[in-house]
XYZ file of C-alpha atoms in Angstrom:
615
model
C 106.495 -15.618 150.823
C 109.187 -13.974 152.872
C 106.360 -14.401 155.949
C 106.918 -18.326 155.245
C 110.215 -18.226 154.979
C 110.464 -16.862 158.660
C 107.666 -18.781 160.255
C 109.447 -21.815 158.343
C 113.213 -20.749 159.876
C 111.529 -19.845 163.634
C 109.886 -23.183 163.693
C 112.520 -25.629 162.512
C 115.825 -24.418 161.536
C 117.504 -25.665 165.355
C 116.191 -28.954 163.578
C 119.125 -28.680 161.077
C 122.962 -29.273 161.752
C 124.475 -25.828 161.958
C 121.506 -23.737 162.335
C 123.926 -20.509 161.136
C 124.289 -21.484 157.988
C 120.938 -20.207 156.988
C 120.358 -17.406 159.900
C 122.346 -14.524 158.100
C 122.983 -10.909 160.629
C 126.706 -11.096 160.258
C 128.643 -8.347 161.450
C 129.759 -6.152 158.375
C 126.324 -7.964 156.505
C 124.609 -5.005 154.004
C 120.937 -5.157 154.165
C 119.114 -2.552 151.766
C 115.913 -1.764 151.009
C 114.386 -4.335 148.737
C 111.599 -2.354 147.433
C 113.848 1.261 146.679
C 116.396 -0.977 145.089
C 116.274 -1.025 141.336
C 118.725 -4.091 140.530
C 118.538 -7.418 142.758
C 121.391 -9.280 142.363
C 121.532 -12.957 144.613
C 125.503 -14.073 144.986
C 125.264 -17.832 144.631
C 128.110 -20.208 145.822
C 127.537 -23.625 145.073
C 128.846 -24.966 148.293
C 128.170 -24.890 152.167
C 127.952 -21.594 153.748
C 131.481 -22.730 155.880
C 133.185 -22.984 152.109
C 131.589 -20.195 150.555
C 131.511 -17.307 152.820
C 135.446 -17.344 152.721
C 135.885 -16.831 149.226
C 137.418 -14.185 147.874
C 135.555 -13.595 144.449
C 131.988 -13.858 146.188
C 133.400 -10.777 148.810
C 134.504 -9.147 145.747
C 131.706 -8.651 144.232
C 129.471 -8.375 147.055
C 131.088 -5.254 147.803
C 131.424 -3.694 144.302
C 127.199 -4.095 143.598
C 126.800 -2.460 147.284
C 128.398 0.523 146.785
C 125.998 1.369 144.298
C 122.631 3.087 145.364
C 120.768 1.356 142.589
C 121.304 -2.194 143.400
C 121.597 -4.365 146.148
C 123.784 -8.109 146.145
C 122.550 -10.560 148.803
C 124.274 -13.749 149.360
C 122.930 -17.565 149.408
C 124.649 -21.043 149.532
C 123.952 -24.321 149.239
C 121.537 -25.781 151.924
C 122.835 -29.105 153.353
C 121.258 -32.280 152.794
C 119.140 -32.265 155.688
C 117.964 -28.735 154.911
C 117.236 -29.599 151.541
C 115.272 -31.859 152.689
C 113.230 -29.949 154.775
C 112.633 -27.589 152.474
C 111.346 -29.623 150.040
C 108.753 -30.955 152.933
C 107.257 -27.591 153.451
C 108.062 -26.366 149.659
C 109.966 -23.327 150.900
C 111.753 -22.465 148.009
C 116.192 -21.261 148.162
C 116.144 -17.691 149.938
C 119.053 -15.251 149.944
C 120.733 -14.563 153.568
C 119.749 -10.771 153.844
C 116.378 -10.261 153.151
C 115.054 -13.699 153.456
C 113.704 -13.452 149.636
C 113.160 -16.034 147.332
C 115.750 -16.403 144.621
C 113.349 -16.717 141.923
C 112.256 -12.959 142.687
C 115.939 -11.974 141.798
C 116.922 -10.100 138.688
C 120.037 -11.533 138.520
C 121.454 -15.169 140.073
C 124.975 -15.045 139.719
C 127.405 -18.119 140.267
C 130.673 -18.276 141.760
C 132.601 -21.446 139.980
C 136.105 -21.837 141.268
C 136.152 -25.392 140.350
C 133.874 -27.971 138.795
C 132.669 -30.209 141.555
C 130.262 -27.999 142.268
C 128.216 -28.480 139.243
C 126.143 -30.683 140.696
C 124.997 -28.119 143.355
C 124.263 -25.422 140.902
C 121.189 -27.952 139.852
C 120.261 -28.319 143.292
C 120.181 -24.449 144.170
C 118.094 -23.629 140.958
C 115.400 -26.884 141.934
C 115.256 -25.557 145.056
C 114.739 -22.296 143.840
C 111.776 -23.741 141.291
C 113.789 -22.207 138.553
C 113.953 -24.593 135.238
C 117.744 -25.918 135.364
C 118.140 -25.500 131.419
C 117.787 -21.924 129.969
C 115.479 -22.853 127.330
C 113.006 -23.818 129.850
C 112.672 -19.947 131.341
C 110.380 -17.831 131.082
C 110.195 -14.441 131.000
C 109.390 -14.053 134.297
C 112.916 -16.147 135.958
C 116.027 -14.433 136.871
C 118.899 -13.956 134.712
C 121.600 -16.913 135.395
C 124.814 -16.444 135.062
C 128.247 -17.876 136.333
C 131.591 -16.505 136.464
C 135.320 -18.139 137.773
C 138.054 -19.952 136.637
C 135.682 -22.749 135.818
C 133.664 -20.827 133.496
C 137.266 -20.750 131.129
C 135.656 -24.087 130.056
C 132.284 -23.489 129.772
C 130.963 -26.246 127.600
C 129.484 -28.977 129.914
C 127.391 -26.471 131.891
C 126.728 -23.828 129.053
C 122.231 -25.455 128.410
C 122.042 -24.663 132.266
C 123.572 -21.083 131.959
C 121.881 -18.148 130.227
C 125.984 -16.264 130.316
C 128.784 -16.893 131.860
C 131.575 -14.189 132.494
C 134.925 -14.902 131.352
C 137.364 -13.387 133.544
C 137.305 -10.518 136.178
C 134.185 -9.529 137.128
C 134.944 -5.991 139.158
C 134.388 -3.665 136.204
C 131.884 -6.337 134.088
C 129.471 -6.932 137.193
C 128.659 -2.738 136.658
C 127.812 -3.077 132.607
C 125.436 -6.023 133.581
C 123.789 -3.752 135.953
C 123.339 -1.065 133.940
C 121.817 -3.328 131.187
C 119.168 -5.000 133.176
C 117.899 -1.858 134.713
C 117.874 -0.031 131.666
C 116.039 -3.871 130.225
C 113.935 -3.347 133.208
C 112.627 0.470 132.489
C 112.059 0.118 129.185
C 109.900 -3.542 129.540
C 112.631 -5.266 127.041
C 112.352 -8.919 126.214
C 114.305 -11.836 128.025
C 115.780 -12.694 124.349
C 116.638 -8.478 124.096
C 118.608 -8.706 127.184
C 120.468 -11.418 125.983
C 121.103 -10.125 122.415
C 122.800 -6.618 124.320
C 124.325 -8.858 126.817
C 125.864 -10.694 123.960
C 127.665 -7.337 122.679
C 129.733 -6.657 126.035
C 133.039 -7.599 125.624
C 133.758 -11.106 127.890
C 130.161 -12.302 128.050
C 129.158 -15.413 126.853
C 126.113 -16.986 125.736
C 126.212 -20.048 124.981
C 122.348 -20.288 123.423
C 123.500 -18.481 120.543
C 126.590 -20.787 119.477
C 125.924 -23.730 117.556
C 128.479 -27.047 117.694
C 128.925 -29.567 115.035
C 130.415 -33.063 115.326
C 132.408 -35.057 113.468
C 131.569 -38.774 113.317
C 135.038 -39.701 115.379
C 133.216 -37.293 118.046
C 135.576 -34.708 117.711
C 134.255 -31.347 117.290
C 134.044 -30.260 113.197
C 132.889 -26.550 114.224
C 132.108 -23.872 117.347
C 130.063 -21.177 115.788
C 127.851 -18.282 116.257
C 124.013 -18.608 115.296
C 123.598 -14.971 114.136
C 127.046 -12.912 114.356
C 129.395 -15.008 111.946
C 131.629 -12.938 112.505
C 132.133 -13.451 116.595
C 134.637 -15.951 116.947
C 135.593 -15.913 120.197
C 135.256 -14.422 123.560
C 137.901 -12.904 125.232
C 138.020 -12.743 129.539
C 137.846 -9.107 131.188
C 140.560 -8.102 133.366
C 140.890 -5.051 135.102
C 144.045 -2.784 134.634
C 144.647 -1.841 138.053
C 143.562 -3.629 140.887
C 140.657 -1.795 142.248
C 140.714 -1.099 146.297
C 140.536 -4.513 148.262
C 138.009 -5.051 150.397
C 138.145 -4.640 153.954
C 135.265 -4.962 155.579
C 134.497 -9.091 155.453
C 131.858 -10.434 156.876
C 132.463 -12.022 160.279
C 130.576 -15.460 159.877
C 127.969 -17.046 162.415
C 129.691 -20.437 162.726
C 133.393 -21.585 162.143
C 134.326 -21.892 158.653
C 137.216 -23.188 156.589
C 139.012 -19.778 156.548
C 139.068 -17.139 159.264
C 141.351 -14.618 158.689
C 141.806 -11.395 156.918
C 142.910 -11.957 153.400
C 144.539 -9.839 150.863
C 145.653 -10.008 147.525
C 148.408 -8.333 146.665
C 149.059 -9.501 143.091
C 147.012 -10.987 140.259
C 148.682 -13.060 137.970
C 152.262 -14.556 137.674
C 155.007 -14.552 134.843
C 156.127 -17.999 135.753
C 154.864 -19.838 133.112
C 154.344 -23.457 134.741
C 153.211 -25.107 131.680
C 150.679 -27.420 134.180
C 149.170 -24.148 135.706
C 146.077 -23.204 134.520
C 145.819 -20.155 136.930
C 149.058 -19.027 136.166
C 147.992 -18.572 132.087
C 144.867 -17.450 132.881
C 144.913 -14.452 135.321
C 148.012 -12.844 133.083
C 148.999 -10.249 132.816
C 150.479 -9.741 136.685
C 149.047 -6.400 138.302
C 150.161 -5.338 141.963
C 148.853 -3.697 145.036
C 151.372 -1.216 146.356
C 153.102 -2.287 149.650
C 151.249 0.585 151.295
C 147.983 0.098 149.729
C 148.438 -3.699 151.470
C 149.818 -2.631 154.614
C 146.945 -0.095 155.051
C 143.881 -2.451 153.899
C 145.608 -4.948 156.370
C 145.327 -2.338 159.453
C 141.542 -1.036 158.161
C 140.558 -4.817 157.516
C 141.614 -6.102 161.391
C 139.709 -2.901 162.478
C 136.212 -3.821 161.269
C 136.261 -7.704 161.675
C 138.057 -8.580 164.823
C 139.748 -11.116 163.651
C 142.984 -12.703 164.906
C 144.736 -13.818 161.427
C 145.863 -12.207 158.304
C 146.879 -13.360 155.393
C 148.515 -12.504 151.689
C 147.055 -13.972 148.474
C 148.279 -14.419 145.299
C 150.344 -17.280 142.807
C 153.420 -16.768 143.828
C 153.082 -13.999 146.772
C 157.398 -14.038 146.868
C 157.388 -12.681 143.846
C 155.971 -9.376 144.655
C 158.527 -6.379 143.622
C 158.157 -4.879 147.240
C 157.342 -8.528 148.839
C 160.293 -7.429 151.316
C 158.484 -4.044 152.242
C 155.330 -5.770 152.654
C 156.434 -8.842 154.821
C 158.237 -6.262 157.181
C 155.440 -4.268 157.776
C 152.877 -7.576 158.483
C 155.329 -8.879 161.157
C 155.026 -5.182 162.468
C 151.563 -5.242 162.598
C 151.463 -9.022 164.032
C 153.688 -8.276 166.572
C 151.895 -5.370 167.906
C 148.602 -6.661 167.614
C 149.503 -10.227 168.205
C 148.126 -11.209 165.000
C 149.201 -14.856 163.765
C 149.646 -14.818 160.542
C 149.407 -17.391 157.774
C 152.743 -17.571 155.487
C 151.327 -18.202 151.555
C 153.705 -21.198 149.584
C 157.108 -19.340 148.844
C 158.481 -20.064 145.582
C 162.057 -21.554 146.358
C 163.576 -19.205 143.404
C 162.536 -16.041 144.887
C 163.355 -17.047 148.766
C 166.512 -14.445 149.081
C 168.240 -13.844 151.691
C 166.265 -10.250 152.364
C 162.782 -11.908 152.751
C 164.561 -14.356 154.998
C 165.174 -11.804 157.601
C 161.803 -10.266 157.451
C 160.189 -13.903 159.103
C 163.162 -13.879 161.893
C 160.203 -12.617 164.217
C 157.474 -14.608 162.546
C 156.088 -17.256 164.954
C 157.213 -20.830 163.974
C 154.207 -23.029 162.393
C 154.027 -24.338 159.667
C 156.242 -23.570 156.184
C 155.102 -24.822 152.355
C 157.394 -25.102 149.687
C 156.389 -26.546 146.176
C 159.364 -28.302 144.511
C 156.607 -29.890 142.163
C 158.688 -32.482 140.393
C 161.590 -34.698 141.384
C 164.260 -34.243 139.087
C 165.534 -31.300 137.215
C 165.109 -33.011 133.884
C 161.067 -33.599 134.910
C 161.066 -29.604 136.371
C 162.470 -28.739 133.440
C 159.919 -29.986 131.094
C 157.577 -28.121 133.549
C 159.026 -25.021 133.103
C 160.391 -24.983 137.056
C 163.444 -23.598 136.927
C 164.880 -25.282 140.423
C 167.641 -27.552 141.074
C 167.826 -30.317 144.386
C 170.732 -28.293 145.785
C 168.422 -24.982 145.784
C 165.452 -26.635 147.457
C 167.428 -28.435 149.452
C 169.626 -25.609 150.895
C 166.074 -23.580 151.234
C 164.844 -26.167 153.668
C 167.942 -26.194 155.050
C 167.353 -22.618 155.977
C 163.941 -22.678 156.957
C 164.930 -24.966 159.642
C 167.805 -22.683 160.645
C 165.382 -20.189 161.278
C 163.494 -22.203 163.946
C 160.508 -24.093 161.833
C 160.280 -27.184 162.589
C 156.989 -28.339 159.982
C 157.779 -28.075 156.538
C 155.166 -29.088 154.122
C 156.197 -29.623 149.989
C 154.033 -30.547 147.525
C 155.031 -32.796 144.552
C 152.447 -34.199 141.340
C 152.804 -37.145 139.463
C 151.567 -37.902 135.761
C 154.055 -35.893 133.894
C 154.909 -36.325 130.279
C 158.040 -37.929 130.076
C 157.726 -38.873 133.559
C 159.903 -42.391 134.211
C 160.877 -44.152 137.694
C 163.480 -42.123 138.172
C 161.422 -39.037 138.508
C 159.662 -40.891 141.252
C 163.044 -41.895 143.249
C 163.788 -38.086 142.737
C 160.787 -37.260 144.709
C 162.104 -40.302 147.661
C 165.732 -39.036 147.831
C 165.037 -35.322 147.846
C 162.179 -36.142 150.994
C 164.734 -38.047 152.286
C 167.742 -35.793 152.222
C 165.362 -32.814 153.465
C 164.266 -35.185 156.433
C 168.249 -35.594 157.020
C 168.751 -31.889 157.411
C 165.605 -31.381 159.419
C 166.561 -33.643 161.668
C 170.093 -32.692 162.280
C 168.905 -29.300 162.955
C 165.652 -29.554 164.933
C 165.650 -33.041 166.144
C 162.687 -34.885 167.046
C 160.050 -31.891 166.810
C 160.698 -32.049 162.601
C 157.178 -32.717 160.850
C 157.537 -33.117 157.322
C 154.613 -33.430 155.220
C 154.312 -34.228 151.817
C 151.432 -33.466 149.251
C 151.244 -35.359 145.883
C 148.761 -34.955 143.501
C 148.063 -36.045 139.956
C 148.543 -33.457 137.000
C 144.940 -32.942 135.122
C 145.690 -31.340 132.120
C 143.611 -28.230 132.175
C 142.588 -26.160 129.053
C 144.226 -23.370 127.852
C 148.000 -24.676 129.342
C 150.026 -25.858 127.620
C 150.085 -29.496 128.355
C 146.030 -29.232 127.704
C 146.787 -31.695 124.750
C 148.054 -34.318 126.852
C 146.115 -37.309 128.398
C 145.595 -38.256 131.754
C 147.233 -40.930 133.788
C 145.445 -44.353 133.697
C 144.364 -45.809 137.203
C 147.199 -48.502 137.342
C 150.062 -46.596 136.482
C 148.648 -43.646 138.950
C 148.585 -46.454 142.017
C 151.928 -48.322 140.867
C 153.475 -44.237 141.309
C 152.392 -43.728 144.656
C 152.997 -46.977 145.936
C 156.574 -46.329 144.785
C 156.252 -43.425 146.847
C 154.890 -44.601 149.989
C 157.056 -47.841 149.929
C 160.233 -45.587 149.117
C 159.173 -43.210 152.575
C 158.463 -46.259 154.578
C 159.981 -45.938 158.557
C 160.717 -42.207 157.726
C 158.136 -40.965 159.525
C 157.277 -38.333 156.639
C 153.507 -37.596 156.001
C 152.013 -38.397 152.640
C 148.586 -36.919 151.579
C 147.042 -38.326 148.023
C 143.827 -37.266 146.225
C 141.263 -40.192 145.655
C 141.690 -41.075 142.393
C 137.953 -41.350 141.860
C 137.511 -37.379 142.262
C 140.604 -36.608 140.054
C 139.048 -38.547 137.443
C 135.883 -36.633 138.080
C 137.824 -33.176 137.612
C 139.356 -34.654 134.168
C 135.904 -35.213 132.645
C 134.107 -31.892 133.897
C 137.392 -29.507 133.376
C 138.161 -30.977 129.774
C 134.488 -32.135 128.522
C 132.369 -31.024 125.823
C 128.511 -29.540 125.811
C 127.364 -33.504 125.275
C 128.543 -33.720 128.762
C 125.582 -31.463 130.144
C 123.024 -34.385 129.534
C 125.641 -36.502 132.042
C 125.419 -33.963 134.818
C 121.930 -33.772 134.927
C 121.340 -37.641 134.890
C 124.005 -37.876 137.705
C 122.113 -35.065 139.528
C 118.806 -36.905 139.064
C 120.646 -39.753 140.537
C 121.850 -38.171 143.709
C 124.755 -36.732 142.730
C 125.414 -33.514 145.088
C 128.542 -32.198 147.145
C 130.685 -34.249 145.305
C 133.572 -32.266 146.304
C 132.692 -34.052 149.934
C 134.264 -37.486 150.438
C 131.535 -38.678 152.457
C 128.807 -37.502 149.746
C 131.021 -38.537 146.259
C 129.712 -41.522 144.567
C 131.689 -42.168 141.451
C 129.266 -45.100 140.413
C 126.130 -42.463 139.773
C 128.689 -40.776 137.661
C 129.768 -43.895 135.963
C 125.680 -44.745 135.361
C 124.762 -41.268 133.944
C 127.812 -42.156 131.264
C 126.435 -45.232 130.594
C 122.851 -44.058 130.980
C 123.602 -40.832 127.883
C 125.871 -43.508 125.685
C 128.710 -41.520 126.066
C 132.667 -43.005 127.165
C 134.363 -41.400 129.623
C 137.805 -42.261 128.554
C 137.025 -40.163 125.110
C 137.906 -37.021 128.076
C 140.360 -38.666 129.777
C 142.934 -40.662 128.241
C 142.947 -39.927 124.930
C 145.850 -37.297 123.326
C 145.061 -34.523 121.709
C 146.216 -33.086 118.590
C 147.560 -29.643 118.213
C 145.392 -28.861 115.377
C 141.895 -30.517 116.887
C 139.427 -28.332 117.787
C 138.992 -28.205 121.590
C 135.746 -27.671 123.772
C 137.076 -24.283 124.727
C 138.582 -22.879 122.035
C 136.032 -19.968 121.279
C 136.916 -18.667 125.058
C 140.171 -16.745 125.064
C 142.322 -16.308 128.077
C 144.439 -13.723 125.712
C 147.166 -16.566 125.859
C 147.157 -17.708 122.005
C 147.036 -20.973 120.740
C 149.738 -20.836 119.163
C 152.271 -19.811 121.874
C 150.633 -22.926 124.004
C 152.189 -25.218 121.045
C 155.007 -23.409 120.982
C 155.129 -23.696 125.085
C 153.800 -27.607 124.763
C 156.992 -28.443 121.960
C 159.071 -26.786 124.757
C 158.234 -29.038 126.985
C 158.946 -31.835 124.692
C 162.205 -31.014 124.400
C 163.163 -30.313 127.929
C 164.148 -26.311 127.664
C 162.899 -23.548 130.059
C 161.130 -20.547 129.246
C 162.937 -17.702 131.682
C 160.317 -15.385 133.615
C 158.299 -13.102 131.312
C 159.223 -10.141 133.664
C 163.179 -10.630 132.100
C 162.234 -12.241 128.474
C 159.056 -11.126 126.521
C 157.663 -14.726 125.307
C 154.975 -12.900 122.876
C 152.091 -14.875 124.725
C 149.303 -12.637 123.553
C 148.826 -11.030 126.543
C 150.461 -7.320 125.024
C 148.759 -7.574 121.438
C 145.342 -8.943 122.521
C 144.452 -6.064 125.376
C 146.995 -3.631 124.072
C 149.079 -3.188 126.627
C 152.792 -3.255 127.356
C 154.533 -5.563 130.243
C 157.619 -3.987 130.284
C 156.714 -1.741 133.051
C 155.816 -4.972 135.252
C 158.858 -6.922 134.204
C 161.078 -4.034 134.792
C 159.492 -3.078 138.282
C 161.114 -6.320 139.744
């Protein structure tokens, strides 16, 4: 088969657009030796080669199953349409990058889901791979298939097309599923064995062996598990200390969305933006030394090449040595005449001290996120900033020399009233003022607002989403409010928002609506030119289920949600607490100064104060 899948790719893969997508050979690429190799693990990402190669996670992981001597990781994406296409033609079934190999020779397929538009694309990569798409339809001779991401912290409406899912971090977990399928391999163990010892490692899930009952309102009565009555729930894996980053990225074959060195220098945040569902999820924070950054910085330009570097994390100004760090990058930019890309700053942490680390930074472009446009609204959010602040940080930014500013705002707030919106006019307003005064006509001021989707395991994952009309009426307030100012306004189609509601906050019922809207044509729906909202609307109507029963409806504190058996070691019950909070329009302070007993400490047994103290 691989001998087809070459003749196939020598005869008509310059008949494809971008012909590198599918070519593999990058520089820093790890090819091993498929038949010494014990474990065969394929990397999936559900997305174009140009989206996927970037990311983070996928590198992660890549790197961690090749420095064993046991197993091998190669990487595959999603073919584009026309490639799908022509596979189909010639029945040349999804190959990995590497070695050219089918998928469906794999051990192990594992999925990267950052977000759930990409759903849709799983199905296509395991048809293409002539792999069933629901788990009870594999045999004992298919791969294992798995997903992991922040996706995976709702599960539900992809868990009949997922034999387990990891919740959480996968550097440590990615090892114990290694070690299980070669020792399931040796020993000639059963595909229903494997899944019975996967089930006992902390952070996997299978979803085959949890039953859900209904009620007759549709609400869910019971989440349980079919043999362990005793499992409740799964809680995510996280790793104590951030292992070593990696350095050396591939360099890809054609231009893609990011390319740049990128490294994270914290995980988590202590925040608590009650919207964020990153920000709950990746607790507690863990950081990378300013010297372990600086150096995999200077190693990771080395072996790539490339031109751009970067820092990662939530909220990269709140690093304890962010000052340290940000010195030595415009060190290292300077004398290597590396641009580099400056991460959102959060306005609360821009001091003075940071400020004079960018004096030498080339001017492009700056982001700040004031998120809401009152304090009464940023309150309820849990964003402890005031106009004056934001305003005198702009102020300074433009002091400094930049002269493109970008902010981003979201709308669909509880408590959210016409004021909020004018909040959001004057404050772009007065910013433009101050630009303007101080750089003249080279200001650029762009402005980002999207819609809050209520994601699980936040605190505001109770609350409905914004209706269509009210949504439009918003940002026409918005738009007509910046009229003549010259200011840039970016919204999200409201179609795709909608989209992200259902998937992010659905059930396992919707499973059946994915599929139909895959059999449909449903596929890169996060692609404006490929979404079709009507196929979605069809497979709804098609599976007699109502959207709106995801969407606008509230939630009660005490109803049973979709995702309540997965555990981000936030409890429920400091969500409610979080959620009443909000209600009444009073901050939490930063759980690096006040211990907010999230769950975090008692639920992995570990103590914060060293983190909250460090800064």
């Amino acid at each position: 088969m691989t001998q087809t899948i070459e003749t196939f790719l020598n005869r008509y893969l310059v008949t494809v657009s971008k012909p590198g997508r599918y070519a593999g050979g990058e520089f820093n690429q790890i090819v091993k030796d498929w038949g010494k190799t014990a474990v065969r693990l394929a990397l999936a990402f559900p997305d174009t080669y140009e989206i996927g190669l970037p990311n983070l996670g996928l590198s992660i992981l890549y790197d961690q199953v090749n420095r064993r001597a046991d197993a091998l990781a190669e990487r595959v994406y999603c073919p584009w349409s026309d490639m799908q296409d022509l596979m189909r033609d010639h029945q040349i079934p999804l190959f990995s990058l590497e070695n050219k190999v089918p998928l469906k020779d794999f051990d192990v397929i594992g999925f990267t889901l950052p977000y759930e538009s990409l759903y849709t694309n799983l199905l296509t990569m395991l048809d293409l791979s002539g792999i069933p798409l629901r788990s009870t339809q594999r045999g004992e001779d298919d791969p294992l298939i798995i997903a992991g991401g922040h996706a995976c912290f709702n599960p539900e409406p992809m868990a009949p097309f997922l034999d387990a899912f990891v919740i959480g971090e996968g550097e440590e977990v990615i090892h114990e599923i290694i070690d299980l399928v070669k020792e399931h391999k040796q020993i000639g163990a059963s595909r229903s064995e494997l899944l019975r010892k996967l089930d006992d490692i902390p952070g996997i899930y299978i979803p085959s062996f949890y039953e859900v009952a209904y009620q007759s309102t549709g609400l869910i009565k019971e989440i349980r598990h079919a043999f362990n009555p005793e499992k409740h729930t799964i809680t995510k894996r996280f790793v104590k200390e951030l292992p070593e980053p990696v350095t050396d990225f591939l360099v890809p074959n054609i231009q893609t969305v990011n390319e740049r060195v990128s490294i994270e220098i914290m995980r988590g945040c202590s925040r608590g933006c009650r919207f964020c569902q990153a920000g709950m999820i990746t607790r507690p924070i863990r950081e990378r030394s300013a010297s372990q950054v600086l150096a995999a910085l200077e190693r990771a330009t080395e072996s790539t090449g490339f031109e751009e570097i970067s820092l990662l994390s939530l909220s990269t100004s709140d690093h304890s040595q962010i000052t340290e760090i940000m010195q030595g990058v415009m060190e290292m930019s300077q004398a290597r005449q590396l641009a580099f890309s400056l991460p959102s700053l959060r306005v609360e942490s821009f001091t003075p001290d940071l400020i004079a680390t960018m004096a030498g930074k080339r001017k492009g472009n700056f982001t700040i996120a004031p998120e809401a446009g009152s304090q009464i609204l940023r309150n309820r959010i849990n964003k402890s900033i005031n106009d004056e602040d934001i305003l005198a940080t702009a102020t300074q930014i433009f002091r400094m020399g930049w002269t493109n500013l970008k902010l981003y705002f979201m709308i669909g707030f509880p408590g959210e009233t016409d004021d909020d919106i004018q909040g959001i006019i004057d404050l772009c307003r007065q910013i433009k003022a101050a630009g303007k005064r101080l750089v003249g006509g080279r200001l650029k001021i762009h402005i980002s607002v999207n819609t809050l989707i209520p994601k699980a395991h936040t605190p505001f994952q109770w609350l409905p989403f914004s209706n269509r009309e009210e949504t439009a009426r918003k940002y026409h307030l918005i738009s007509d409010g910046l009229r003549k100012t010259g200011i840039q306004i970016d919204r999200p189609d409201f179609r795709h928002s909608l989209l992200e509601v259902w998937l992010s906050r659905g059930d396992r019922r919707l499973a059946d609506v994915i599929e139909t809207a895959w059999k449909n044509g449903a596929n890169f729906d996060a692609w404006n030119e490929n979404f079709d909202s009507r196929k979605w609307l069809e497979a709804f109507q098609a599976c007699d289920i109502d959207p709106e029963f995801y969407a606008s409806r509230i939630r009660e504190t005490e109803e049973i949600l979709p995702w309540d058996h997965i555990s981000s070691g936030v409890t429920k019950k400091f969500l409610v607490r979080e959620y009443e909070r909000s209600c009444l329009g009073e901050i939490s302070p930063d759980c690096r100064s006040v211990c907010h007993a999230c769950g975090i400490q008692s639920n992995f047994m570990i103590s914060c104060s060293e983190i909250r103290t460090r800064s």
